[in-house]
């Protein structure tokens, strides 16, 4: 194409005064726009666009012929399904928009492009159905995105989420829902939600969201209604049990006289060097440490790491008298049940709330006197 432009004779551009006229006649690229602003031209060149200027014509043509290196479309590691599509979003916003458009061939589907970041000028896309979306929420979200005062979006969608949601650092509960599945995003758009895509991120944000949205999975909708409902009810039930089982057991052990006779076996745990509440908190802390360590463990050492963690937390801790076997049983169930619900943010939010409530409600549980009385009752 460049050779064609260089071969043009002077009479081919005779009478042209604007670059827009030249672009309409001789530029055959689909994504081309003419700009007259110097800052916009510099920013576009830094983003990878090609610049075309010509003597005697005002303005500059910006041709989007770039192609960033990106990975191929594949199934995301989270949210795998037995049936249904096995594609997932990637770290480029344009292919992500194409995957969403492929599923929703509706003229009401609107995709707005924005630039966020004073230095990086990251691409952000708002995707919604203009006949179903909450326009008040849309206007508020658009206003917040346009007024983000940030140099860069180094953490992609998380940087945007921190900028648009209220500044409540003490609230651990998630304000937005994330997904890497195009079918899930398309279903949410059809329900009137807003999809927020950020360049360099394979996860998109879904706004607004509720608590029950975090308990859903794509598998629920690829099975018959009865099976999908059963899986959702089972997931919520297991989540509630994992949230309440350790506090309920701790209260039963702390007040053995209130238990019925058929629950007497719960009130006599084996004695240990630590108080019961200390054991629960220590095991939860160690489980979180194991989760973090597993992310950084090489694949060749994963089996050895699993055996080492099981021996230290399981056999050695009980034999040394640090922990009781009942504590390990309950905490193992809580740890496994935590993976039954798809949102890690929600799981950690409830875990932090449970630990904070336990330490504030029973501050004397760490005292030596409470620990001695616990051993005596055992």
CSV table of C-alpha atoms in Angstrom, one decimal:
chain,number,residue,atom,x,y,z
A,1,UNK,CA,0.0,0.0,0.0
A,2,UNK,CA,2.9,2.3,0.7
A,3,UNK,CA,4.3,1.7,-2.7
A,4,UNK,CA,1.0,2.7,-4.2
A,5,UNK,CA,0.9,6.0,-2.4
A,6,UNK,CA,4.5,6.8,-3.4
A,7,UNK,CA,3.6,6.1,-7.0
A,8,UNK,CA,0.8,8.6,-7.1
A,9,UNK,CA,1.3,11.5,-9.6
A,10,UNK,CA,0.8,15.1,-8.5
A,11,UNK,CA,-2.3,15.4,-10.6
A,12,UNK,CA,-3.9,12.6,-8.5
A,13,UNK,CA,-4.0,14.9,-5.5
A,14,UNK,CA,-4.7,18.1,-7.3
A,15,UNK,CA,-7.6,20.0,-5.8
A,16,UNK,CA,-7.4,18.1,-2.4
A,17,UNK,CA,-6.9,20.3,0.7
A,18,UNK,CA,-7.9,17.9,3.5
A,19,UNK,CA,-6.3,14.5,4.5
A,20,UNK,CA,-9.9,13.2,4.9
A,21,UNK,CA,-10.5,13.7,1.2
A,22,UNK,CA,-7.3,11.7,0.4
A,23,UNK,CA,-8.2,9.0,2.8
A,24,UNK,CA,-11.7,8.6,1.4
A,25,UNK,CA,-10.2,8.2,-2.1
A,26,UNK,CA,-6.9,6.3,-1.7
A,27,UNK,CA,-6.8,4.7,1.7
A,28,UNK,CA,-8.4,1.3,1.6
A,29,UNK,CA,-7.8,0.2,5.2
A,30,UNK,CA,-11.0,-0.3,7.2
A,31,UNK,CA,-9.7,1.2,10.5
A,32,UNK,CA,-8.4,4.7,9.5
A,33,UNK,CA,-9.2,8.1,10.9
A,34,UNK,CA,-8.0,11.6,10.4
A,35,UNK,CA,-6.8,13.7,13.3
A,36,UNK,CA,-5.8,17.3,13.6
A,37,UNK,CA,-4.6,17.3,17.2
A,38,UNK,CA,-0.9,16.8,17.8
A,39,UNK,CA,-1.2,15.1,21.1
A,40,UNK,CA,-3.7,12.6,19.7
A,41,UNK,CA,-1.4,11.9,16.8
A,42,UNK,CA,1.6,11.3,19.1
A,43,UNK,CA,-0.5,9.0,21.4
A,44,UNK,CA,-1.8,7.0,18.4
A,45,UNK,CA,1.7,6.5,17.0
A,46,UNK,CA,2.9,5.3,20.4
A,47,UNK,CA,0.0,2.8,20.4
A,48,UNK,CA,1.3,1.3,17.2
A,49,UNK,CA,-0.8,3.0,14.5
A,50,UNK,CA,0.8,4.0,11.2
A,51,UNK,CA,1.0,7.7,10.4
A,52,UNK,CA,0.4,9.1,6.9
A,53,UNK,CA,1.0,12.8,6.2
A,54,UNK,CA,1.2,14.6,2.9
A,55,UNK,CA,2.5,18.0,2.0
A,56,UNK,CA,-0.2,20.4,1.2
A,57,UNK,CA,-3.0,18.5,3.0
A,58,UNK,CA,-4.1,19.4,6.5
A,59,UNK,CA,-4.4,16.7,9.1
A,60,UNK,CA,-2.8,13.3,9.4
A,61,UNK,CA,-4.3,9.9,8.6
A,62,UNK,CA,-3.9,7.3,11.4
A,63,UNK,CA,-4.0,3.7,10.1
A,64,UNK,CA,-4.6,0.9,12.5
A,65,UNK,CA,-2.6,-1.8,10.9
A,66,UNK,CA,-0.9,-3.1,14.0
A,67,UNK,CA,-1.0,-6.6,15.3
A,68,UNK,CA,0.1,-7.3,18.9
A,69,UNK,CA,1.5,-10.7,19.8
A,70,UNK,CA,-1.1,-12.6,21.7
A,71,UNK,CA,-1.9,-16.2,22.6
A,72,UNK,CA,-4.4,-18.3,20.8
A,73,UNK,CA,-8.0,-18.7,22.1
A,74,UNK,CA,-8.3,-21.5,24.6
A,75,UNK,CA,-10.4,-22.7,27.5
A,76,UNK,CA,-9.7,-20.7,30.7
A,77,UNK,CA,-8.3,-22.6,33.6
A,78,UNK,CA,-11.1,-21.5,35.8
A,79,UNK,CA,-14.7,-22.3,35.0
A,80,UNK,CA,-14.2,-25.4,32.9
A,81,UNK,CA,-17.4,-27.1,31.6
A,82,UNK,CA,-18.2,-30.7,30.6
A,83,UNK,CA,-20.5,-29.4,27.8
A,84,UNK,CA,-20.6,-26.1,26.0
A,85,UNK,CA,-18.0,-23.9,24.4
A,86,UNK,CA,-14.3,-24.3,25.3
A,87,UNK,CA,-13.1,-20.9,24.3
A,88,UNK,CA,-12.0,-18.1,26.6
A,89,UNK,CA,-11.0,-14.4,26.5
A,90,UNK,CA,-7.4,-13.5,25.9
A,91,UNK,CA,-5.3,-10.5,26.7
A,92,UNK,CA,-6.3,-8.4,23.7
A,93,UNK,CA,-9.5,-6.4,23.8
A,94,UNK,CA,-10.4,-6.5,20.1
A,95,UNK,CA,-10.6,-10.3,19.8
A,96,UNK,CA,-12.6,-10.3,23.1
A,97,UNK,CA,-15.1,-7.9,21.6
A,98,UNK,CA,-15.3,-10.1,18.5
A,99,UNK,CA,-16.1,-13.2,20.6
A,100,UNK,CA,-18.9,-11.3,22.4
A,101,UNK,CA,-20.3,-10.0,19.1
A,102,UNK,CA,-20.2,-13.5,17.6
A,103,UNK,CA,-22.7,-14.6,20.3
A,104,UNK,CA,-24.9,-11.5,20.4
A,105,UNK,CA,-25.8,-10.5,16.8
A,106,UNK,CA,-28.2,-7.8,18.0
A,107,UNK,CA,-28.0,-4.2,16.6
A,108,UNK,CA,-28.7,-3.0,20.2
A,109,UNK,CA,-25.3,-4.4,21.4
A,110,UNK,CA,-23.2,-1.3,22.0
A,111,UNK,CA,-19.4,-1.3,22.6
A,112,UNK,CA,-17.9,2.0,23.7
A,113,UNK,CA,-14.1,2.4,23.6
A,114,UNK,CA,-12.3,4.6,26.2
A,115,UNK,CA,-8.7,5.5,27.0
A,116,UNK,CA,-7.7,5.2,30.6
A,117,UNK,CA,-4.3,6.1,32.1
A,118,UNK,CA,-2.4,9.4,31.6
A,119,UNK,CA,0.7,7.6,30.5
A,120,UNK,CA,-0.3,4.1,29.2
A,121,UNK,CA,-3.6,5.2,27.5
A,122,UNK,CA,-5.0,1.6,28.0
A,123,UNK,CA,-8.0,0.5,26.0
A,124,UNK,CA,-11.2,0.0,27.9
A,125,UNK,CA,-14.5,-1.2,26.4
A,126,UNK,CA,-18.0,-0.9,27.8
A,127,UNK,CA,-20.3,-3.6,26.3
A,128,UNK,CA,-24.1,-3.5,26.9
A,129,UNK,CA,-27.5,-3.7,25.3
A,130,UNK,CA,-28.8,-0.2,25.0
A,131,UNK,CA,-32.5,-1.3,25.3
A,132,UNK,CA,-31.9,-3.3,28.5
A,133,UNK,CA,-29.1,-1.6,30.4
A,134,UNK,CA,-29.6,0.6,33.4
A,135,UNK,CA,-28.7,4.0,31.9
A,136,UNK,CA,-28.2,5.7,35.2
A,137,UNK,CA,-25.6,3.1,36.2
A,138,UNK,CA,-24.1,3.3,32.7
A,139,UNK,CA,-23.7,7.1,32.9
A,140,UNK,CA,-22.1,6.8,36.3
A,141,UNK,CA,-19.7,4.2,35.2
A,142,UNK,CA,-18.8,6.1,32.1
A,143,UNK,CA,-18.2,9.3,34.1
A,144,UNK,CA,-15.9,7.4,36.6
A,145,UNK,CA,-13.9,5.9,33.8
A,146,UNK,CA,-13.4,9.2,32.0
A,147,UNK,CA,-12.3,10.9,35.3
A,148,UNK,CA,-9.8,8.2,36.5
A,149,UNK,CA,-6.7,10.0,37.6
A,150,UNK,CA,-4.1,7.3,37.1
A,151,UNK,CA,-0.8,7.2,35.3
A,152,UNK,CA,-1.2,3.6,34.2
A,153,UNK,CA,-3.2,0.4,34.6
A,154,UNK,CA,-0.4,-1.9,35.7
A,155,UNK,CA,-2.8,-4.4,37.1
A,156,UNK,CA,-5.3,-4.2,34.3
A,157,UNK,CA,-8.9,-4.8,35.5
A,158,UNK,CA,-8.1,-4.7,39.2
A,159,UNK,CA,-6.7,-1.1,38.8
A,160,UNK,CA,-10.0,-0.1,37.1
A,161,UNK,CA,-12.1,-1.8,39.8
A,162,UNK,CA,-10.2,0.0,42.5
A,163,UNK,CA,-10.8,3.3,40.8
A,164,UNK,CA,-14.6,3.0,40.1
A,165,UNK,CA,-15.8,1.4,43.3
A,166,UNK,CA,-16.1,3.2,46.6
A,167,UNK,CA,-13.0,3.7,48.7
A,168,UNK,CA,-13.7,1.2,51.4
A,169,UNK,CA,-10.4,-0.7,52.0
A,170,UNK,CA,-11.8,-2.3,55.1
A,171,UNK,CA,-14.6,-4.1,53.1
A,172,UNK,CA,-13.2,-7.3,51.8
A,173,UNK,CA,-16.3,-8.4,49.8
A,174,UNK,CA,-16.0,-8.2,46.0
A,175,UNK,CA,-17.9,-5.4,44.3
A,176,UNK,CA,-17.6,-6.8,40.8
A,177,UNK,CA,-17.7,-10.3,39.3
A,178,UNK,CA,-15.0,-11.6,37.0
A,179,UNK,CA,-15.2,-14.2,34.2
A,180,UNK,CA,-13.0,-15.4,31.4
A,181,UNK,CA,-15.8,-17.2,29.6
A,182,UNK,CA,-17.4,-15.4,26.6
A,183,UNK,CA,-20.7,-17.4,27.0
A,184,UNK,CA,-21.0,-16.2,30.6
A,185,UNK,CA,-20.4,-12.6,29.6
A,186,UNK,CA,-22.9,-12.9,26.7
A,187,UNK,CA,-25.6,-14.3,29.1
A,188,UNK,CA,-25.0,-11.4,31.5
A,189,UNK,CA,-25.3,-8.8,28.7
A,190,UNK,CA,-28.6,-10.3,27.6
A,191,UNK,CA,-29.8,-9.9,31.2
A,192,UNK,CA,-29.0,-6.2,31.2
A,193,UNK,CA,-25.6,-6.2,32.8
A,194,UNK,CA,-22.6,-4.2,31.7
A,195,UNK,CA,-19.4,-5.9,30.6
A,196,UNK,CA,-16.1,-4.0,31.2
A,197,UNK,CA,-13.2,-5.1,29.1
A,198,UNK,CA,-9.6,-3.9,29.8
A,199,UNK,CA,-6.8,-4.5,27.4
A,200,UNK,CA,-4.0,-6.8,28.6
A,201,UNK,CA,-6.5,-8.7,30.8
A,202,UNK,CA,-8.2,-12.0,30.0
A,203,UNK,CA,-10.9,-11.4,32.7
A,204,UNK,CA,-13.8,-9.1,32.1
A,205,UNK,CA,-15.8,-7.4,34.8
A,206,UNK,CA,-19.6,-7.8,35.2
A,207,UNK,CA,-21.6,-4.9,36.7
A,208,UNK,CA,-23.9,-4.9,38.6
A,209,UNK,CA,-23.7,-8.1,40.6
A,210,UNK,CA,-25.3,-9.7,43.6
A,211,UNK,CA,-24.3,-12.4,46.1
A,212,UNK,CA,-26.1,-15.2,44.3
A,213,UNK,CA,-24.2,-14.3,41.1
A,214,UNK,CA,-21.0,-15.5,42.8
A,215,UNK,CA,-22.6,-18.9,43.4
A,216,UNK,CA,-23.3,-19.6,39.7
A,217,UNK,CA,-21.2,-21.6,37.2
A,218,UNK,CA,-21.5,-22.2,33.5
A,219,UNK,CA,-22.1,-25.9,34.2
A,220,UNK,CA,-25.4,-25.0,35.8
A,221,UNK,CA,-26.8,-23.8,32.5
A,222,UNK,CA,-25.4,-26.6,30.3
A,223,UNK,CA,-27.3,-29.3,32.2
A,224,UNK,CA,-31.0,-29.9,32.4
A,225,UNK,CA,-32.9,-27.5,34.8
A,226,UNK,CA,-33.3,-30.1,37.5
A,227,UNK,CA,-29.6,-31.0,37.5
A,228,UNK,CA,-28.5,-27.4,37.3
A,229,UNK,CA,-30.7,-26.4,40.2
A,230,UNK,CA,-29.4,-29.3,42.3
A,231,UNK,CA,-25.8,-28.3,41.6
A,232,UNK,CA,-26.5,-24.7,42.6
A,233,UNK,CA,-28.3,-25.7,45.8
A,234,UNK,CA,-25.5,-28.1,46.6
A,235,UNK,CA,-22.9,-25.4,46.1
A,236,UNK,CA,-24.7,-22.9,48.3
A,237,UNK,CA,-25.3,-25.5,51.0
A,238,UNK,CA,-21.7,-26.6,51.1
A,239,UNK,CA,-20.6,-23.0,51.2
A,240,UNK,CA,-22.8,-22.3,54.2
A,241,UNK,CA,-21.7,-25.5,56.0
A,242,UNK,CA,-18.0,-24.6,55.5
A,243,UNK,CA,-18.7,-21.1,56.8
A,244,UNK,CA,-20.6,-22.3,60.0
A,245,UNK,CA,-19.1,-25.6,60.8
A,246,UNK,CA,-16.0,-24.5,62.7
A,247,UNK,CA,-17.8,-21.7,64.7
A,248,UNK,CA,-20.6,-24.0,65.6
A,249,UNK,CA,-18.2,-26.7,66.7
A,250,UNK,CA,-16.2,-24.2,68.8
A,251,UNK,CA,-19.4,-23.0,70.5
A,252,UNK,CA,-20.4,-26.6,71.3
A,253,UNK,CA,-17.0,-27.4,72.8
A,254,UNK,CA,-17.0,-24.1,74.8
A,255,UNK,CA,-20.5,-24.9,76.3
A,256,UNK,CA,-20.7,-28.7,76.6
A,257,UNK,CA,-23.6,-28.5,79.1
A,258,UNK,CA,-25.9,-27.2,76.4
A,259,UNK,CA,-25.4,-30.1,74.0
A,260,UNK,CA,-28.0,-32.9,73.7
A,261,UNK,CA,-26.8,-36.4,74.7
A,262,UNK,CA,-26.4,-37.6,71.1
A,263,UNK,CA,-23.8,-34.8,70.5
A,264,UNK,CA,-21.6,-35.6,73.5
A,265,UNK,CA,-18.8,-36.8,71.3
A,266,UNK,CA,-18.4,-33.2,70.0
A,267,UNK,CA,-17.6,-31.8,73.5
A,268,UNK,CA,-14.5,-33.9,74.2
A,269,UNK,CA,-11.7,-33.1,71.8
A,270,UNK,CA,-8.2,-34.4,72.5
A,271,UNK,CA,-6.0,-31.9,74.5
A,272,UNK,CA,-3.3,-30.0,72.7
A,273,UNK,CA,-0.6,-27.5,73.5
A,274,UNK,CA,-2.7,-24.6,72.0
A,275,UNK,CA,-6.2,-23.5,72.9
A,276,UNK,CA,-9.0,-24.6,70.6
A,277,UNK,CA,-9.5,-21.2,69.0
A,278,UNK,CA,-5.7,-20.8,68.5
A,279,UNK,CA,-5.6,-24.2,66.8
A,280,UNK,CA,-8.4,-23.2,64.4
A,281,UNK,CA,-6.7,-19.9,63.5
A,282,UNK,CA,-3.3,-21.5,63.1
A,283,UNK,CA,-4.5,-24.2,60.8
A,284,UNK,CA,-6.4,-21.7,58.7
A,285,UNK,CA,-3.3,-19.6,58.4
A,286,UNK,CA,-1.2,-22.6,57.5
A,287,UNK,CA,-3.7,-23.7,54.8
A,288,UNK,CA,-3.5,-20.2,53.2
A,289,UNK,CA,0.3,-20.5,53.3
A,290,UNK,CA,0.1,-23.8,51.5
A,291,UNK,CA,-2.1,-22.3,48.9
A,292,UNK,CA,0.3,-19.5,48.2
A,293,UNK,CA,3.3,-21.9,48.2
A,294,UNK,CA,1.6,-24.2,45.7
A,295,UNK,CA,1.3,-21.3,43.2
A,296,UNK,CA,5.1,-20.9,43.2
A,297,UNK,CA,6.0,-24.5,43.4
A,298,UNK,CA,7.5,-26.0,40.2
A,299,UNK,CA,5.6,-28.8,38.7
A,300,UNK,CA,8.5,-31.2,39.3
A,301,UNK,CA,8.3,-30.6,43.0
A,302,UNK,CA,4.5,-30.5,43.4
A,303,UNK,CA,4.2,-34.1,44.6
A,304,UNK,CA,7.0,-33.7,47.2
A,305,UNK,CA,5.4,-30.5,48.4
A,306,UNK,CA,2.1,-32.2,48.9
A,307,UNK,CA,3.7,-35.0,50.9
A,308,UNK,CA,5.7,-32.6,53.0
A,309,UNK,CA,2.6,-30.4,53.8
A,310,UNK,CA,0.5,-33.5,54.6
A,311,UNK,CA,3.1,-34.9,57.0
A,312,UNK,CA,3.8,-31.6,58.8
A,313,UNK,CA,0.1,-30.5,59.1
A,314,UNK,CA,-1.2,-34.0,59.6
A,315,UNK,CA,0.9,-36.5,61.4
A,316,UNK,CA,3.7,-34.6,63.0
A,317,UNK,CA,1.5,-31.8,64.3
A,318,UNK,CA,-0.8,-34.3,66.0
A,319,UNK,CA,2.0,-36.4,67.4
A,320,UNK,CA,3.8,-33.4,68.8
A,321,UNK,CA,0.6,-32.4,70.6
A,322,UNK,CA,0.4,-29.0,68.9
A,323,UNK,CA,-3.0,-29.7,67.2
A,324,UNK,CA,-5.9,-32.0,67.8
A,325,UNK,CA,-7.1,-34.4,65.1
A,326,UNK,CA,-10.6,-33.0,65.3
A,327,UNK,CA,-9.3,-29.6,64.3
A,328,UNK,CA,-7.6,-31.0,61.2
A,329,UNK,CA,-10.7,-32.9,60.2
A,330,UNK,CA,-13.0,-29.9,60.3
A,331,UNK,CA,-10.4,-27.6,58.7
A,332,UNK,CA,-9.8,-30.1,55.9
A,333,UNK,CA,-13.5,-30.1,55.1
A,334,UNK,CA,-13.6,-26.3,55.1
A,335,UNK,CA,-10.5,-26.1,52.8
A,336,UNK,CA,-12.0,-28.6,50.3
A,337,UNK,CA,-15.4,-27.0,50.4
A,338,UNK,CA,-13.9,-23.6,49.7
A,339,UNK,CA,-13.2,-24.8,46.1
A,340,UNK,CA,-16.8,-25.7,45.6
A,341,UNK,CA,-17.8,-22.1,44.9
A,342,UNK,CA,-16.2,-20.3,42.0
A,343,UNK,CA,-15.3,-16.9,43.6
A,344,UNK,CA,-12.0,-16.8,45.5
A,345,UNK,CA,-12.7,-13.2,46.5
A,346,UNK,CA,-15.9,-14.1,48.2
A,347,UNK,CA,-14.4,-17.1,50.0
A,348,UNK,CA,-11.6,-15.1,51.4
A,349,UNK,CA,-14.0,-12.3,52.4
A,350,UNK,CA,-16.1,-14.7,54.5
A,351,UNK,CA,-12.9,-16.3,55.9
A,352,UNK,CA,-11.6,-12.9,57.1
A,353,UNK,CA,-14.9,-12.0,58.5
A,354,UNK,CA,-15.1,-15.3,60.4
A,355,UNK,CA,-11.6,-14.9,61.8
A,356,UNK,CA,-12.2,-11.3,62.9
A,357,UNK,CA,-15.5,-12.2,64.5
A,358,UNK,CA,-13.9,-15.1,66.4
A,359,UNK,CA,-11.0,-13.1,67.8
A,360,UNK,CA,-13.2,-10.2,68.9
A,361,UNK,CA,-16.0,-12.3,70.4
A,362,UNK,CA,-13.7,-14.5,72.4
A,363,UNK,CA,-10.6,-12.5,73.2
A,364,UNK,CA,-9.9,-14.5,76.3
A,365,UNK,CA,-9.5,-17.7,74.3
A,366,UNK,CA,-5.8,-17.1,73.9
A,367,UNK,CA,-5.2,-16.7,77.7
A,368,UNK,CA,-3.3,-19.3,79.6
A,369,UNK,CA,-6.2,-19.6,82.1
A,370,UNK,CA,-8.7,-20.5,79.3
A,371,UNK,CA,-6.2,-23.0,77.9
A,372,UNK,CA,-5.7,-24.7,81.2
A,373,UNK,CA,-9.5,-24.9,81.8
A,374,UNK,CA,-9.9,-26.4,78.4
A,375,UNK,CA,-7.3,-29.2,79.2
A,376,UNK,CA,-9.1,-29.8,82.5
A,377,UNK,CA,-12.4,-30.3,80.9
A,378,UNK,CA,-10.9,-32.7,78.4
